[in-house]
Amino acid sequence: MRNVRMVRHSPHCPAGRPKAAELPDEPLRFPLPDRAPESGRGAHRTPSAEVPEPVSRTAPRPLPGLSFRQEWHDLLFVHWAVSPGAVAGFFPPGTRPDTFDGRTFVGLVFFEMRELAFARGPALPVLGRFPEINVRLYSVDGHGRRGVVFLSLDCPRLLPVLAARAAYRLPYHWASARRLRFDDRMLYTVRRRCPGGPRSRVWADVAGGRRDPDALDDFLTARWGLHAPERGGTYFWPLWHDPWRLCEAALLSLDDELVAAATGLPVARSAPPVSVLYSAGLHVRFGARLPVRGS
């Protein structure tokens, strides 16, 4: 029987603190409009009346240029359902929570980055391979583009952390992290490098067979870009990869403080996840960043 163990919340703290990035100590929150939200989908901070594009297992448009190449391996997706209003303040201008059956989701995603490279250059030696653990939300912008908003990304390589914070305003944190694989079982551990820094440990069985994705699986994984703030607005960073090959996975144990540190919500300590998925990995390309209307 699955046993999910929860621990108390530890204070959130950043690592690296590069001044060039000008990121605050707490996760970014953005002001909500004064008017009362309307009912129905997209009621929170709706930047326009446009309908979100359909969820698609393949990229909905060609990639505009090429900025980065990388591979993602041994991905474990863990998700909890939350009210859109509980997280609406974390979305950058011009975006809003994306919803599925009236709910949105907080994702805790573990994976190993490999072969990180600029555009068409060679993969970065040493620096191009590391485990990464992120906490993310699900977004849609005024163009109808669905994406993710990262609340935190923990990585054991200091140089990529500093570069991502300074150049792209992404909330990376320097952490100690590792991935261990024991046949069909997988262990990820992470602890942010600062006093009292939040940590996470997951022990999962990934021996489950190939899964035919359902509508929720597609909603959570078929995300073709990310939304992030920049000076003067918000950008959308599109990506491309082959369709996900998802498998069943089971949590044997989970001790997590990252979700509470990023969101202030106790879901990872108080409720079982609504979705646990595994993928062996795929090759990913990032294009040129695009502005978001209304930001």
PDB file of C-alpha atoms in Angstrom:
ATOM      1  CA  MET A   1       0.000   0.000   0.000  1.00  0.00           C
ATOM      2  CA  ARG A   2       1.286   3.427  -0.865  1.00  0.00           C
ATOM      3  CA  ASN A   3       2.586   5.384   2.109  1.00  0.00           C
ATOM      4  CA  VAL A   4       2.979   9.125   1.660  1.00  0.00           C
ATOM      5  CA  ARG A   5       4.755  10.733   4.631  1.00  0.00           C
ATOM      6  CA  MET A   6       4.465  14.464   5.169  1.00  0.00           C
ATOM      7  CA  VAL A   7       6.662  16.853   7.170  1.00  0.00           C
ATOM      8  CA  ARG A   8       6.288  20.336   8.585  1.00  0.00           C
ATOM      9  CA  HIS A   9       6.895  23.458   6.536  1.00  0.00           C
ATOM     10  CA  SER A  10      10.326  25.123   6.704  1.00  0.00           C
ATOM     11  CA  PRO A  11      10.886  28.793   5.883  1.00  0.00           C
ATOM     12  CA  HIS A  12      11.457  29.602   2.257  1.00  0.00           C
ATOM     13  CA  CYS A  13      14.837  31.063   1.416  1.00  0.00           C
ATOM     14  CA  PRO A  14      16.655  31.871  -1.822  1.00  0.00           C
ATOM     15  CA  ALA A  15      20.137  30.803  -2.814  1.00  0.00           C
ATOM     16  CA  GLY A  16      22.688  32.672  -4.800  1.00  0.00           C
ATOM     17  CA  ARG A  17      20.884  36.030  -4.464  1.00  0.00           C
ATOM     18  CA  PRO A  18      22.436  37.466  -7.645  1.00  0.00           C
ATOM     19  CA  LYS A  19      21.784  41.202  -7.632  1.00  0.00           C
ATOM     20  CA  ALA A  20      21.528  41.307 -11.405  1.00  0.00           C
ATOM     21  CA  ALA A  21      18.415  39.150 -11.284  1.00  0.00           C
ATOM     22  CA  GLU A  22      16.660  41.444  -8.798  1.00  0.00           C
ATOM     23  CA  LEU A  23      14.425  38.628  -7.552  1.00  0.00           C
ATOM     24  CA  PRO A  24      12.792  38.956  -4.121  1.00  0.00           C
ATOM     25  CA  ASP A  25      13.234  36.501  -1.262  1.00  0.00           C
ATOM     26  CA  GLU A  26       9.625  35.285  -1.517  1.00  0.00           C
ATOM     27  CA  PRO A  27       7.876  33.851  -4.598  1.00  0.00           C
ATOM     28  CA  LEU A  28       6.693  36.625  -6.890  1.00  0.00           C
ATOM     29  CA  ARG A  29       3.110  37.749  -6.333  1.00  0.00           C
ATOM     30  CA  PHE A  30       1.264  40.078  -8.647  1.00  0.00           C
ATOM     31  CA  PRO A  31      -1.677  42.363  -7.780  1.00  0.00           C
ATOM     32  CA  LEU A  32      -5.162  41.205  -8.677  1.00  0.00           C
ATOM     33  CA  PRO A  33      -7.664  43.500 -10.415  1.00  0.00           C
ATOM     34  CA  ASP A  34     -10.032  45.523  -8.248  1.00  0.00           C
ATOM     35  CA  ARG A  35     -13.173  44.267  -9.942  1.00  0.00           C
ATOM     36  CA  ALA A  36     -14.865  41.139  -8.638  1.00  0.00           C
ATOM     37  CA  PRO A  37     -14.112  37.984 -10.635  1.00  0.00           C
ATOM     38  CA  GLU A  38     -16.801  36.615 -12.840  1.00  0.00           C
ATOM     39  CA  SER A  39     -17.876  33.019 -12.594  1.00  0.00           C
ATOM     40  CA  GLY A  40     -16.630  30.254 -14.808  1.00  0.00           C
ATOM     41  CA  ARG A  41     -13.340  29.376 -16.429  1.00  0.00           C
ATOM     42  CA  GLY A  42     -10.651  31.999 -16.387  1.00  0.00           C
ATOM     43  CA  ALA A  43     -12.437  34.179 -13.858  1.00  0.00           C
ATOM     44  CA  HIS A  44      -9.170  35.109 -12.124  1.00  0.00           C
ATOM     45  CA  ARG A  45      -7.167  37.941 -13.682  1.00  0.00           C
ATOM     46  CA  THR A  46      -8.459  37.380 -17.207  1.00  0.00           C
ATOM     47  CA  PRO A  47      -6.247  39.427 -19.536  1.00  0.00           C
ATOM     48  CA  SER A  48      -8.588  39.085 -22.509  1.00  0.00           C
ATOM     49  CA  ALA A  49     -11.693  37.275 -23.665  1.00  0.00           C
ATOM     50  CA  GLU A  50      -9.777  34.882 -25.925  1.00  0.00           C
ATOM     51  CA  VAL A  51     -10.450  31.182 -25.473  1.00  0.00           C
ATOM     52  CA  PRO A  52      -7.406  29.020 -24.589  1.00  0.00           C
ATOM     53  CA  GLU A  53      -6.064  26.975 -27.460  1.00  0.00           C
ATOM     54  CA  PRO A  54      -6.978  23.262 -27.419  1.00  0.00           C
ATOM     55  CA  VAL A  55      -4.776  20.954 -25.394  1.00  0.00           C
ATOM     56  CA  SER A  56      -2.564  19.118 -27.871  1.00  0.00           C
ATOM     57  CA  ARG A  57      -0.084  16.252 -27.500  1.00  0.00           C
ATOM     58  CA  THR A  58       2.006  17.805 -30.270  1.00  0.00           C
ATOM     59  CA  ALA A  59       3.365  21.341 -30.470  1.00  0.00           C
ATOM     60  CA  PRO A  60       0.585  23.636 -31.763  1.00  0.00           C
ATOM     61  CA  ARG A  61       2.936  25.843 -33.823  1.00  0.00           C
ATOM     62  CA  PRO A  62       6.452  25.829 -35.306  1.00  0.00           C
ATOM     63  CA  LEU A  63       9.242  26.805 -32.947  1.00  0.00           C
ATOM     64  CA  PRO A  64      10.355  30.429 -33.512  1.00  0.00           C
ATOM     65  CA  GLY A  65      14.113  30.081 -33.805  1.00  0.00           C
ATOM     66  CA  LEU A  66      16.300  28.017 -31.499  1.00  0.00           C
ATOM     67  CA  SER A  67      17.903  29.182 -28.259  1.00  0.00           C
ATOM     68  CA  PHE A  68      18.592  26.039 -26.197  1.00  0.00           C
ATOM     69  CA  ARG A  69      18.703  22.268 -26.560  1.00  0.00           C
ATOM     70  CA  GLN A  70      18.498  19.809 -23.674  1.00  0.00           C
ATOM     71  CA  GLU A  71      17.366  16.345 -22.651  1.00  0.00           C
ATOM     72  CA  TRP A  72      15.059  15.522 -19.746  1.00  0.00           C
ATOM     73  CA  HIS A  73      15.448  12.067 -18.159  1.00  0.00           C
ATOM     74  CA  ASP A  74      13.627  10.053 -15.470  1.00  0.00           C
ATOM     75  CA  LEU A  75      10.802  12.540 -14.956  1.00  0.00           C
ATOM     76  CA  LEU A  76       8.406  12.115 -12.065  1.00  0.00           C
ATOM     77  CA  PHE A  77       5.296  14.340 -12.109  1.00  0.00           C
ATOM     78  CA  VAL A  78       3.370  14.747  -8.834  1.00  0.00           C
ATOM     79  CA  HIS A  79       0.267  16.974  -8.803  1.00  0.00           C
ATOM     80  CA  TRP A  80      -2.309  18.321  -6.374  1.00  0.00           C
ATOM     81  CA  ALA A  81      -5.577  20.051  -7.289  1.00  0.00           C
ATOM     82  CA  VAL A  82      -6.176  23.528  -5.836  1.00  0.00           C
ATOM     83  CA  SER A  83      -8.651  26.361  -6.219  1.00  0.00           C
ATOM     84  CA  PRO A  84      -7.630  28.898  -8.899  1.00  0.00           C
ATOM     85  CA  GLY A  85      -8.169  31.683  -6.382  1.00  0.00           C
ATOM     86  CA  ALA A  86      -5.641  30.145  -3.988  1.00  0.00           C
ATOM     87  CA  VAL A  87      -2.773  30.676  -6.455  1.00  0.00           C
ATOM     88  CA  ALA A  88      -3.991  33.527  -8.684  1.00  0.00           C
ATOM     89  CA  GLY A  89      -1.570  36.018  -7.131  1.00  0.00           C
ATOM     90  CA  PHE A  90       1.463  34.081  -8.411  1.00  0.00           C
ATOM     91  CA  PHE A  91       0.701  34.647 -12.109  1.00  0.00           C
ATOM     92  CA  PRO A  92       2.593  37.357 -14.025  1.00  0.00           C
ATOM     93  CA  PRO A  93       0.668  40.148 -15.771  1.00  0.00           C
ATOM     94  CA  GLY A  94      -1.250  39.049 -18.855  1.00  0.00           C
ATOM     95  CA  THR A  95      -1.705  35.470 -17.620  1.00  0.00           C
ATOM     96  CA  ARG A  96      -4.203  33.652 -15.440  1.00  0.00           C
ATOM     97  CA  PRO A  97      -4.621  30.171 -13.919  1.00  0.00           C
ATOM     98  CA  ASP A  98      -5.508  27.541 -16.488  1.00  0.00           C
ATOM     99  CA  THR A  99      -8.241  25.215 -15.262  1.00  0.00           C
ATOM    100  CA  PHE A 100      -9.486  21.683 -15.778  1.00  0.00           C
ATOM    101  CA  ASP A 101     -13.042  20.994 -14.584  1.00  0.00           C
ATOM    102  CA  GLY A 102     -12.892  24.168 -12.517  1.00  0.00           C
ATOM    103  CA  ARG A 103      -9.635  23.288 -10.763  1.00  0.00           C
ATOM    104  CA  THR A 104      -6.031  24.210 -11.336  1.00  0.00           C
ATOM    105  CA  PHE A 105      -2.971  22.325 -10.106  1.00  0.00           C
ATOM    106  CA  VAL A 106       0.317  22.623  -8.280  1.00  0.00           C
ATOM    107  CA  GLY A 107       3.005  20.411  -9.790  1.00  0.00           C
ATOM    108  CA  LEU A 108       6.149  19.029  -8.142  1.00  0.00           C
ATOM    109  CA  VAL A 109       8.390  17.706 -10.923  1.00  0.00           C
ATOM    110  CA  PHE A 110      11.651  15.795 -10.516  1.00  0.00           C
ATOM    111  CA  PHE A 111      13.985  15.058 -13.437  1.00  0.00           C
ATOM    112  CA  GLU A 112      17.593  14.915 -14.580  1.00  0.00           C
ATOM    113  CA  MET A 113      18.814  17.496 -17.075  1.00  0.00           C
ATOM    114  CA  ARG A 114      21.345  16.270 -19.658  1.00  0.00           C
ATOM    115  CA  GLU A 115      23.062  17.598 -22.769  1.00  0.00           C
ATOM    116  CA  LEU A 116      22.249  21.240 -22.023  1.00  0.00           C
ATOM    117  CA  ALA A 117      23.476  23.311 -24.980  1.00  0.00           C
ATOM    118  CA  PHE A 118      23.082  26.740 -26.552  1.00  0.00           C
ATOM    119  CA  ALA A 119      21.291  26.685 -29.923  1.00  0.00           C
ATOM    120  CA  ARG A 120      23.401  24.498 -32.238  1.00  0.00           C
ATOM    121  CA  GLY A 121      26.590  24.419 -30.157  1.00  0.00           C
ATOM    122  CA  PRO A 122      27.979  21.400 -28.280  1.00  0.00           C
ATOM    123  CA  ALA A 123      26.571  20.293 -24.944  1.00  0.00           C
ATOM    124  CA  LEU A 124      28.104  22.031 -21.950  1.00  0.00           C
ATOM    125  CA  PRO A 125      30.612  19.733 -20.202  1.00  0.00           C
ATOM    126  CA  VAL A 126      29.847  18.992 -16.528  1.00  0.00           C
ATOM    127  CA  LEU A 127      27.504  21.983 -16.219  1.00  0.00           C
ATOM    128  CA  GLY A 128      25.079  20.458 -18.716  1.00  0.00           C
ATOM    129  CA  ARG A 129      24.013  17.525 -16.517  1.00  0.00           C
ATOM    130  CA  PHE A 130      22.257  17.758 -13.148  1.00  0.00           C
ATOM    131  CA  PRO A 131      19.045  16.845 -11.306  1.00  0.00           C
ATOM    132  CA  GLU A 132      16.384  19.554 -11.134  1.00  0.00           C
ATOM    133  CA  ILE A 133      13.263  19.812  -9.013  1.00  0.00           C
ATOM    134  CA  ASN A 134      10.626  22.427  -9.737  1.00  0.00           C
ATOM    135  CA  VAL A 135       7.310  23.640  -8.338  1.00  0.00           C
ATOM    136  CA  ARG A 136       5.001  24.915 -11.053  1.00  0.00           C
ATOM    137  CA  LEU A 137       1.526  26.222 -11.820  1.00  0.00           C
ATOM    138  CA  TYR A 138      -0.557  26.071 -15.022  1.00  0.00           C
ATOM    139  CA  SER A 139      -1.143  29.247 -17.005  1.00  0.00           C
ATOM    140  CA  VAL A 140      -2.845  30.671 -20.069  1.00  0.00           C
ATOM    141  CA  ASP A 141      -2.280  34.093 -21.634  1.00  0.00           C
ATOM    142  CA  GLY A 142      -4.311  36.549 -23.705  1.00  0.00           C
ATOM    143  CA  HIS A 143      -3.148  34.871 -26.922  1.00  0.00           C
ATOM    144  CA  GLY A 144      -4.691  31.606 -25.712  1.00  0.00           C
ATOM    145  CA  ARG A 145      -1.262  29.981 -25.237  1.00  0.00           C
ATOM    146  CA  ARG A 146      -1.141  27.449 -22.422  1.00  0.00           C
ATOM    147  CA  GLY A 147       2.042  27.186 -20.386  1.00  0.00           C
ATOM    148  CA  VAL A 148       3.537  26.843 -16.933  1.00  0.00           C
ATOM    149  CA  VAL A 149       4.645  29.362 -14.327  1.00  0.00           C
ATOM    150  CA  PHE A 150       7.601  28.244 -12.232  1.00  0.00           C
ATOM    151  CA  LEU A 151       7.524  29.191  -8.557  1.00  0.00           C
ATOM    152  CA  SER A 152      10.854  27.557  -7.768  1.00  0.00           C
ATOM    153  CA  LEU A 153      13.523  25.496  -9.514  1.00  0.00           C
ATOM    154  CA  ASP A 154      16.224  23.804  -7.421  1.00  0.00           C
ATOM    155  CA  CYS A 155      19.520  22.833  -9.035  1.00  0.00           C
ATOM    156  CA  PRO A 156      22.967  21.765  -7.717  1.00  0.00           C
ATOM    157  CA  ARG A 157      24.946  23.730 -10.358  1.00  0.00           C
ATOM    158  CA  LEU A 158      25.562  27.290  -9.184  1.00  0.00           C
ATOM    159  CA  LEU A 159      26.503  28.787 -12.564  1.00  0.00           C
ATOM    160  CA  PRO A 160      23.243  27.784 -14.333  1.00  0.00           C
ATOM    161  CA  VAL A 161      21.333  29.048 -11.279  1.00  0.00           C
ATOM    162  CA  LEU A 162      22.959  32.485 -11.449  1.00  0.00           C
ATOM    163  CA  ALA A 163      22.630  32.702 -15.236  1.00  0.00           C
ATOM    164  CA  ALA A 164      18.932  31.737 -15.276  1.00  0.00           C
ATOM    165  CA  ARG A 165      18.071  34.210 -12.532  1.00  0.00           C
ATOM    166  CA  ALA A 166      19.993  37.075 -14.105  1.00  0.00           C
ATOM    167  CA  ALA A 167      19.181  36.563 -17.793  1.00  0.00           C
ATOM    168  CA  TYR A 168      15.655  35.097 -17.660  1.00  0.00           C
ATOM    169  CA  ARG A 169      14.314  36.073 -14.220  1.00  0.00           C
ATOM    170  CA  LEU A 170      13.514  32.456 -13.435  1.00  0.00           C
ATOM    171  CA  PRO A 171      13.380  31.596  -9.704  1.00  0.00           C
ATOM    172  CA  TYR A 172      16.274  29.130  -9.624  1.00  0.00           C
ATOM    173  CA  HIS A 173      17.869  28.211  -6.296  1.00  0.00           C
ATOM    174  CA  TRP A 174      21.195  26.575  -5.534  1.00  0.00           C
ATOM    175  CA  ALA A 175      20.631  23.261  -3.787  1.00  0.00           C
ATOM    176  CA  SER A 176      22.201  19.923  -3.029  1.00  0.00           C
ATOM    177  CA  ALA A 177      20.325  17.351  -5.112  1.00  0.00           C
ATOM    178  CA  ARG A 178      20.775  13.824  -6.375  1.00  0.00           C
ATOM    179  CA  ARG A 179      18.966  11.112  -8.295  1.00  0.00           C
ATOM    180  CA  LEU A 180      19.483   7.405  -7.617  1.00  0.00           C
ATOM    181  CA  ARG A 181      17.978   4.561  -9.630  1.00  0.00           C
ATOM    182  CA  PHE A 182      17.481   1.030  -8.263  1.00  0.00           C
ATOM    183  CA  ASP A 183      16.042  -1.065 -11.093  1.00  0.00           C
ATOM    184  CA  ASP A 184      12.405   0.101 -11.238  1.00  0.00           C
ATOM    185  CA  ARG A 185      12.603   2.278  -8.151  1.00  0.00           C
ATOM    186  CA  MET A 186      13.871   5.837  -8.093  1.00  0.00           C
ATOM    187  CA  LEU A 187      15.000   8.213  -5.364  1.00  0.00           C
ATOM    188  CA  TYR A 188      15.313  11.999  -5.622  1.00  0.00           C
ATOM    189  CA  THR A 189      16.565  14.133  -2.751  1.00  0.00           C
ATOM    190  CA  VAL A 190      17.047  17.903  -2.632  1.00  0.00           C
ATOM    191  CA  ARG A 191      17.851  20.497   0.014  1.00  0.00           C
ATOM    192  CA  ARG A 192      18.208  24.210  -0.674  1.00  0.00           C
ATOM    193  CA  ARG A 193      21.615  25.565   0.312  1.00  0.00           C
ATOM    194  CA  CYS A 194      20.741  28.048   3.033  1.00  0.00           C
ATOM    195  CA  PRO A 195      19.993  27.793   6.750  1.00  0.00           C
ATOM    196  CA  GLY A 196      16.668  26.084   7.246  1.00  0.00           C
ATOM    197  CA  GLY A 197      16.259  25.671   3.493  1.00  0.00           C
ATOM    198  CA  PRO A 198      13.298  23.593   2.299  1.00  0.00           C
ATOM    199  CA  ARG A 199      13.934  20.043   1.208  1.00  0.00           C
ATOM    200  CA  SER A 200      12.211  17.226  -0.606  1.00  0.00           C
ATOM    201  CA  ARG A 201      12.657  13.473  -0.813  1.00  0.00           C
ATOM    202  CA  VAL A 202      10.662  11.163  -3.050  1.00  0.00           C
ATOM    203  CA  TRP A 203      10.898   7.373  -3.346  1.00  0.00           C
ATOM    204  CA  ALA A 204       8.854   6.029  -6.246  1.00  0.00           C
ATOM    205  CA  ASP A 205       8.104   2.785  -8.053  1.00  0.00           C
ATOM    206  CA  VAL A 206       8.168   3.413 -11.809  1.00  0.00           C
ATOM    207  CA  ALA A 207       7.622  -0.189 -12.919  1.00  0.00           C
ATOM    208  CA  GLY A 208       4.100   0.580 -14.122  1.00  0.00           C
ATOM    209  CA  GLY A 209       3.277  -0.081 -17.729  1.00  0.00           C
ATOM    210  CA  ARG A 210       2.813   2.370 -20.549  1.00  0.00           C
ATOM    211  CA  ARG A 211      -0.173   4.640 -19.948  1.00  0.00           C
ATOM    212  CA  ASP A 212      -2.600   5.861 -22.577  1.00  0.00           C
ATOM    213  CA  PRO A 213      -2.877   9.514 -21.516  1.00  0.00           C
ATOM    214  CA  ASP A 214      -6.306  10.714 -20.439  1.00  0.00           C
ATOM    215  CA  ALA A 215      -7.522  14.310 -20.608  1.00  0.00           C
ATOM    216  CA  LEU A 216      -5.975  15.258 -17.253  1.00  0.00           C
ATOM    217  CA  ASP A 217      -2.614  13.703 -18.179  1.00  0.00           C
ATOM    218  CA  ASP A 218      -2.554  15.781 -21.348  1.00  0.00           C
ATOM    219  CA  PHE A 219      -3.558  18.953 -19.500  1.00  0.00           C
ATOM    220  CA  LEU A 220      -0.694  18.541 -17.017  1.00  0.00           C
ATOM    221  CA  THR A 221       2.079  17.488 -19.414  1.00  0.00           C
ATOM    222  CA  ALA A 222       1.261  18.898 -22.876  1.00  0.00           C
ATOM    223  CA  ARG A 223       2.607  22.363 -22.071  1.00  0.00           C
ATOM    224  CA  TRP A 224       4.355  24.065 -24.944  1.00  0.00           C
ATOM    225  CA  GLY A 225       6.055  26.917 -23.157  1.00  0.00           C
ATOM    226  CA  LEU A 226       6.518  28.855 -19.946  1.00  0.00           C
ATOM    227  CA  HIS A 227       5.367  32.276 -18.785  1.00  0.00           C
ATOM    228  CA  ALA A 228       7.708  34.463 -16.740  1.00  0.00           C
ATOM    229  CA  PRO A 229       7.977  38.140 -15.797  1.00  0.00           C
ATOM    230  CA  GLU A 230      10.492  40.474 -17.380  1.00  0.00           C
ATOM    231  CA  ARG A 231      11.137  44.161 -16.984  1.00  0.00           C
ATOM    232  CA  GLY A 232       8.121  45.906 -18.407  1.00  0.00           C
ATOM    233  CA  GLY A 233       5.934  42.862 -18.920  1.00  0.00           C
ATOM    234  CA  THR A 234       5.733  39.093 -19.312  1.00  0.00           C
ATOM    235  CA  TYR A 235       7.245  36.722 -21.841  1.00  0.00           C
ATOM    236  CA  PHE A 236       6.242  33.344 -23.228  1.00  0.00           C
ATOM    237  CA  TRP A 237       9.133  30.968 -23.942  1.00  0.00           C
ATOM    238  CA  PRO A 238       7.979  28.278 -26.391  1.00  0.00           C
ATOM    239  CA  LEU A 239       9.432  24.783 -26.543  1.00  0.00           C
ATOM    240  CA  TRP A 240       9.193  21.696 -28.721  1.00  0.00           C
ATOM    241  CA  HIS A 241       9.529  17.966 -28.102  1.00  0.00           C
ATOM    242  CA  ASP A 242       8.007  14.696 -29.258  1.00  0.00           C
ATOM    243  CA  PRO A 243       4.739  13.601 -27.609  1.00  0.00           C
ATOM    244  CA  TRP A 244       5.157  12.323 -24.063  1.00  0.00           C
ATOM    245  CA  ARG A 245       5.450   8.584 -23.452  1.00  0.00           C
ATOM    246  CA  LEU A 246       3.906   8.355 -20.004  1.00  0.00           C
ATOM    247  CA  CYS A 247       3.910   5.426 -17.591  1.00  0.00           C
ATOM    248  CA  GLU A 248       2.126   4.554 -14.372  1.00  0.00           C
ATOM    249  CA  ALA A 249       4.045   5.382 -11.187  1.00  0.00           C
ATOM    250  CA  ALA A 250       3.423   4.935  -7.463  1.00  0.00           C
ATOM    251  CA  LEU A 251       4.756   6.955  -4.559  1.00  0.00           C
ATOM    252  CA  LEU A 252       6.365   4.781  -1.901  1.00  0.00           C
ATOM    253  CA  SER A 253       7.117   7.831   0.232  1.00  0.00           C
ATOM    254  CA  LEU A 254       7.177  11.609  -0.139  1.00  0.00           C
ATOM    255  CA  ASP A 255       8.601  14.119   2.343  1.00  0.00           C
ATOM    256  CA  ASP A 256       8.265  17.564   0.790  1.00  0.00           C
ATOM    257  CA  GLU A 257       8.709  21.149   1.928  1.00  0.00           C
ATOM    258  CA  LEU A 258       9.210  22.780  -1.483  1.00  0.00           C
ATOM    259  CA  VAL A 259       5.505  23.107  -2.340  1.00  0.00           C
ATOM    260  CA  ALA A 260       4.669  24.822   0.945  1.00  0.00           C
ATOM    261  CA  ALA A 261       7.741  27.063   0.647  1.00  0.00           C
ATOM    262  CA  ALA A 262       6.708  28.158  -2.852  1.00  0.00           C
ATOM    263  CA  THR A 263       2.936  28.487  -2.412  1.00  0.00           C
ATOM    264  CA  GLY A 264       2.194  28.707   1.299  1.00  0.00           C
ATOM    265  CA  LEU A 265      -0.290  25.866   0.752  1.00  0.00           C
ATOM    266  CA  PRO A 266      -0.173  22.679   2.866  1.00  0.00           C
ATOM    267  CA  VAL A 267      -1.356  20.340   0.085  1.00  0.00           C
ATOM    268  CA  ALA A 268       1.864  18.297  -0.119  1.00  0.00           C
ATOM    269  CA  ARG A 269       1.634  17.650   3.635  1.00  0.00           C
ATOM    270  CA  SER A 270      -2.093  17.194   4.020  1.00  0.00           C
ATOM    271  CA  ALA A 271      -3.489  15.541   0.904  1.00  0.00           C
ATOM    272  CA  PRO A 272      -2.549  12.713  -1.451  1.00  0.00           C
ATOM    273  CA  PRO A 273      -1.687  13.788  -5.000  1.00  0.00           C
ATOM    274  CA  VAL A 274      -4.341  13.492  -7.682  1.00  0.00           C
ATOM    275  CA  SER A 275      -1.803  12.406 -10.306  1.00  0.00           C
ATOM    276  CA  VAL A 276       1.578  10.623 -10.288  1.00  0.00           C
ATOM    277  CA  LEU A 277       3.203   9.986 -13.676  1.00  0.00           C
ATOM    278  CA  TYR A 278       6.612   8.873 -14.950  1.00  0.00           C
ATOM    279  CA  SER A 279       8.429   9.351 -18.243  1.00  0.00           C
ATOM    280  CA  ALA A 280      11.822   7.960 -19.249  1.00  0.00           C
ATOM    281  CA  GLY A 281      12.513  11.253 -21.008  1.00  0.00           C
ATOM    282  CA  LEU A 282      12.811  13.119 -24.282  1.00  0.00           C
ATOM    283  CA  HIS A 283      14.794  15.714 -26.220  1.00  0.00           C
ATOM    284  CA  VAL A 284      13.650  19.331 -25.858  1.00  0.00           C
ATOM    285  CA  ARG A 285      14.268  22.512 -27.839  1.00  0.00           C
ATOM    286  CA  PHE A 286      13.521  26.055 -26.734  1.00  0.00           C
ATOM    287  CA  GLY A 287      12.796  28.833 -29.222  1.00  0.00           C
ATOM    288  CA  ALA A 288      12.897  32.609 -28.971  1.00  0.00           C
ATOM    289  CA  ARG A 289      10.976  34.335 -26.194  1.00  0.00           C
ATOM    290  CA  LEU A 290       7.764  36.112 -27.206  1.00  0.00           C
ATOM    291  CA  PRO A 291       5.939  39.023 -25.532  1.00  0.00           C
ATOM    292  CA  VAL A 292       2.587  38.488 -23.827  1.00  0.00           C
ATOM    293  CA  ARG A 293      -0.231  40.814 -24.758  1.00  0.00           C
ATOM    294  CA  GLY A 294      -1.713  42.815 -21.913  1.00  0.00           C
ATOM    295  CA  SER A 295       1.319  42.437 -19.648  1.00  0.00           C
TER     296      SER A 295
END
